[in-house]
Amino acid sequence: MIAFLNGILHSKSEEECIVDVQGVGYRVEISNQTLQTLPETGKEIRIMIYHHITDNDQRLFGFATSKEKNLFERLITVKGIGPKLGLTILSGMPAANLMEAIVTQNTVALSKISGIGKKTAERMCLELKDKLFDETQPSVATGSTEQRSKHEEAVSALEALGFKKRDAEQSVQKIAATNPKFSVSDIVKSALSSMNR
């Protein structure tokens, strides 16, 4: 399994790039978000890889950041979303906006993405709203309570969506205190509403 590639950017287009790794050209399918971060051809590049293997084919999907790759891997766990559609979804909306749309269950915004109908948008919200943020909070210190864990994860999620840590902490603290049974996604959704997003 290929986890990442280090090499020279040989060429790039809207759907793919070719990375020259010591004379071997790897064709890597990319999102529009990743395309915008690529350097000029001939420059060095490091790109995260999702190596998709089937009985009949092998394909490489590339991402500028681990965060985008992690989001892609979550998207393709949803029924009806394969790697190609997952890449199309990432091209249709910046990662932070996509995460926010899923958490707030904004199926209208999700349905505007090419290839995503109302039912698929609803499945995305249902299956992913509680699973998006573990890459922002990979581990919780031993001895932390469940409530503390939710608090920290919600703050990290809001930071990933572009909010300042201090503002996120204040909002999460208020919401968690009055709604102790809220899940992480419930806290984030309420925080987004209170912070005028």
GROMACS .gro file of C-alpha atoms in nm:
model
  197
    1MET     CA    1   0.000   0.000   0.000
    2ILE     CA    2   0.127   0.347  -0.093
    3ALA     CA    3   0.083   0.606   0.184
    4PHE     CA    4   0.248   0.907   0.018
    5LEU     CA    5   0.472   1.003  -0.273
    6ASN     CA    6   0.778   1.227  -0.271
    7GLY     CA    7   0.897   1.333  -0.614
    8ILE     CA    8   0.884   1.588  -0.895
    9LEU     CA    9   0.554   1.717  -1.033
   10HIS     CA   10   0.571   1.610  -1.398
   11SER     CA   11   0.229   1.741  -1.505
   12LYS     CA   12  -0.111   1.843  -1.367
   13SER     CA   13  -0.467   1.890  -1.487
   14GLU     CA   14  -0.810   1.942  -1.331
   15GLU     CA   15  -0.851   1.571  -1.253
   16GLU     CA   16  -0.501   1.432  -1.205
   17CYS     CA   17  -0.132   1.489  -1.171
   18ILE     CA   18   0.169   1.276  -1.256
   19VAL     CA   19   0.445   1.250  -0.997
   20ASP     CA   20   0.792   1.145  -1.111
   21VAL     CA   21   0.949   0.936  -0.836
   22GLN     CA   22   1.304   0.847  -0.941
   23GLY     CA   23   1.205   0.801  -1.305
   24VAL     CA   24   0.871   0.628  -1.243
   25GLY     CA   25   0.559   0.832  -1.322
   26TYR     CA   26   0.265   0.779  -1.085
   27ARG     CA   27  -0.078   0.891  -1.210
   28VAL     CA   28  -0.265   1.039  -0.915
   29GLU     CA   29  -0.628   1.148  -0.923
   30ILE     CA   30  -0.683   1.470  -0.728
   31SER     CA   31  -0.956   1.707  -0.609
   32ASN     CA   32  -0.981   2.070  -0.710
   33GLN     CA   33  -0.876   2.163  -0.355
   34THR     CA   34  -0.549   1.973  -0.391
   35LEU     CA   35  -0.492   2.105  -0.745
   36GLN     CA   36  -0.492   2.461  -0.612
   37THR     CA   37  -0.209   2.381  -0.371
   38LEU     CA   38   0.022   2.213  -0.624
   39PRO     CA   39   0.345   2.389  -0.722
   40GLU     CA   40   0.458   2.454  -1.078
   41THR     CA   41   0.557   2.150  -1.283
   42GLY     CA   42   0.918   2.055  -1.231
   43LYS     CA   43   0.904   2.136  -0.860
   44GLU     CA   44   0.933   1.891  -0.571
   45ILE     CA   45   0.608   1.761  -0.427
   46ARG     CA   46   0.488   1.548  -0.137
   47ILE     CA   47   0.135   1.417  -0.170
   48MET     CA   48  -0.069   1.193   0.060
   49ILE     CA   49  -0.207   0.884  -0.115
   50TYR     CA   50  -0.516   0.667  -0.081
   51HIS     CA   51  -0.429   0.345  -0.267
   52HIS     CA   52  -0.751   0.194  -0.401
   53ILE     CA   53  -0.719  -0.173  -0.501
   54THR     CA   54  -0.985  -0.392  -0.661
   55ASP     CA   55  -0.969  -0.728  -0.840
   56ASN     CA   56  -0.939  -0.552  -1.176
   57ASP     CA   57  -0.775  -0.219  -1.106
   58GLN     CA   58  -0.544  -0.008  -0.891
   59ARG     CA   59  -0.588   0.368  -0.857
   60LEU     CA   60  -0.408   0.636  -0.661
   61PHE     CA   61  -0.601   0.925  -0.509
   62GLY     CA   62  -0.388   1.214  -0.387
   63PHE     CA   63  -0.436   1.482  -0.123
   64ALA     CA   64  -0.239   1.789  -0.022
   65THR     CA   65  -0.305   1.729   0.349
   66SER     CA   66  -0.375   1.441   0.586
   67LYS     CA   67  -0.694   1.621   0.689
   68GLU     CA   68  -0.834   1.608   0.335
   69LYS     CA   69  -0.732   1.243   0.304
   70ASN     CA   70  -0.903   1.157   0.634
   71LEU     CA   71  -1.219   1.332   0.521
   72PHE     CA   72  -1.210   1.140   0.192
   73GLU     CA   73  -1.173   0.810   0.376
   74ARG     CA   74  -1.481   0.891   0.583
   75LEU     CA   75  -1.683   0.993   0.280
   76ILE     CA   76  -1.626   0.662   0.103
   77THR     CA   77  -1.763   0.469   0.403
   78VAL     CA   78  -2.107   0.609   0.315
   79LYS     CA   79  -2.320   0.373   0.109
   80GLY     CA   80  -2.329   0.483  -0.253
   81ILE     CA   81  -2.011   0.694  -0.235
   82GLY     CA   82  -1.710   0.540  -0.407
   83PRO     CA   83  -1.362   0.692  -0.444
   84LYS     CA   84  -1.443   0.882  -0.763
   85LEU     CA   85  -1.755   1.042  -0.616
   86GLY     CA   86  -1.567   1.109  -0.292
   87LEU     CA   87  -1.314   1.310  -0.491
   88THR     CA   88  -1.594   1.494  -0.672
   89ILE     CA   89  -1.746   1.590  -0.336
   90LEU     CA   90  -1.414   1.731  -0.215
   91SER     CA   91  -1.385   1.927  -0.540
   92GLY     CA   92  -1.734   2.068  -0.495
   93MET     CA   93  -1.684   2.226  -0.154
   94PRO     CA   94  -1.386   2.323   0.068
   95ALA     CA   95  -1.325   2.071   0.345
   96ALA     CA   96  -1.425   2.304   0.631
   97ASN     CA   97  -1.751   2.400   0.455
   98LEU     CA   98  -1.823   2.035   0.381
   99MET     CA   99  -1.773   1.937   0.745
  100GLU     CA  100  -1.998   2.222   0.857
  101ALA     CA  101  -2.271   2.124   0.609
  102ILE     CA  102  -2.266   1.765   0.736
  103VAL     CA  103  -2.271   1.860   1.105
  104THR     CA  104  -2.555   2.109   1.056
  105GLN     CA  105  -2.732   1.860   0.826
  106ASN     CA  106  -2.748   2.114   0.545
  107THR     CA  107  -2.867   1.872   0.277
  108VAL     CA  108  -2.957   2.159   0.043
  109ALA     CA  109  -2.593   2.271   0.023
  110LEU     CA  110  -2.469   1.912  -0.011
  111SER     CA  111  -2.720   1.837  -0.287
  112LYS     CA  112  -2.570   2.117  -0.498
  113ILE     CA  113  -2.252   1.913  -0.538
  114SER     CA  114  -2.237   1.727  -0.869
  115GLY     CA  115  -2.347   1.364  -0.829
  116ILE     CA  116  -2.507   1.413  -0.487
  117GLY     CA  117  -2.884   1.376  -0.467
  118LYS     CA  118  -3.107   1.439  -0.170
  119LYS     CA  119  -3.094   1.079  -0.043
  120THR     CA  120  -2.714   1.061  -0.061
  121ALA     CA  121  -2.688   1.397   0.117
  122GLU     CA  122  -2.916   1.269   0.394
  123ARG     CA  123  -2.707   0.950   0.429
  124MET     CA  124  -2.389   1.157   0.453
  125CYS     CA  125  -2.535   1.361   0.738
  126LEU     CA  126  -2.675   1.058   0.919
  127GLU     CA  127  -2.363   0.843   0.895
  128LEU     CA  128  -2.089   1.105   0.930
  129LYS     CA  129  -2.211   1.375   1.169
  130ASP     CA  130  -2.051   1.201   1.469
  131LYS     CA  131  -1.743   1.067   1.288
  132LEU     CA  132  -1.579   1.371   1.131
  133PHE     CA  133  -1.367   1.510   1.404
  134ASP     CA  134  -1.153   1.229   1.540
  135GLU     CA  135  -0.864   1.340   1.317
  136THR     CA  136  -0.863   1.680   1.490
  137GLN     CA  137  -0.848   1.516   1.833
  138PRO     CA  138  -0.659   1.189   1.776
  139SER     CA  139  -0.625   1.098   2.140
  140VAL     CA  140  -0.759   1.204   2.476
  141ALA     CA  141  -0.541   1.211   2.784
  142THR     CA  142  -0.578   0.916   3.018
  143GLY     CA  143  -0.814   0.990   3.302
  144SER     CA  144  -1.026   1.248   3.116
  145THR     CA  145  -1.398   1.218   3.173
  146GLU     CA  146  -1.637   1.155   2.886
  147GLN     CA  147  -1.768   1.511   2.917
  148ARG     CA  148  -1.416   1.653   2.904
  149SER     CA  149  -1.345   1.445   2.598
  150LYS     CA  150  -1.655   1.577   2.419
  151HIS     CA  151  -1.566   1.931   2.517
  152GLU     CA  152  -1.212   1.905   2.375
  153GLU     CA  153  -1.327   1.730   2.059
  154ALA     CA  154  -1.593   1.993   1.992
  155VAL     CA  155  -1.339   2.274   2.037
  156SER     CA  156  -1.100   2.101   1.798
  157ALA     CA  157  -1.382   2.057   1.547
  158LEU     CA  158  -1.465   2.428   1.559
  159GLU     CA  159  -1.098   2.514   1.518
  160ALA     CA  160  -1.093   2.293   1.209
  161LEU     CA  161  -1.387   2.495   1.077
  162GLY     CA  162  -1.184   2.815   1.113
  163PHE     CA  163  -1.283   2.954   1.454
  164LYS     CA  164  -1.035   3.088   1.709
  165LYS     CA  165  -0.967   2.848   1.995
  166ARG     CA  166  -1.068   3.096   2.264
  167ASP     CA  167  -1.404   3.175   2.098
  168ALA     CA  168  -1.469   2.804   2.042
  169GLU     CA  169  -1.390   2.717   2.404
  170GLN     CA  170  -1.625   2.983   2.539
  171SER     CA  171  -1.912   2.874   2.316
  172VAL     CA  172  -1.862   2.502   2.381
  173GLN     CA  173  -1.839   2.555   2.758
  174LYS     CA  174  -2.176   2.733   2.767
  175ILE     CA  175  -2.349   2.474   2.550
  176ALA     CA  176  -2.198   2.171   2.725
  177ALA     CA  177  -2.289   2.309   3.067
  178THR     CA  178  -2.657   2.349   2.981
  179ASN     CA  179  -2.682   2.038   2.761
  180PRO     CA  180  -2.466   1.767   2.922
  181LYS     CA  181  -2.621   1.488   2.713
  182PHE     CA  182  -2.534   1.650   2.379
  183SER     CA  183  -2.311   1.454   2.142
  184VAL     CA  184  -2.007   1.621   1.984
  185SER     CA  185  -2.203   1.695   1.666
  186ASP     CA  186  -2.491   1.845   1.870
  187ILE     CA  187  -2.246   2.073   2.053
  188VAL     CA  188  -2.078   2.181   1.730
  189LYS     CA  189  -2.412   2.242   1.559
  190SER     CA  190  -2.534   2.459   1.848
  191ALA     CA  191  -2.202   2.643   1.863
  192LEU     CA  192  -2.222   2.721   1.491
  193SER     CA  193  -2.568   2.867   1.540
  194SER     CA  194  -2.463   3.077   1.838
  195MET     CA  195  -2.154   3.202   1.656
  196ASN     CA  196  -2.366   3.319   1.364
  197ARG     CA  197  -2.247   3.064   1.109
   0.00000   0.00000   0.00000
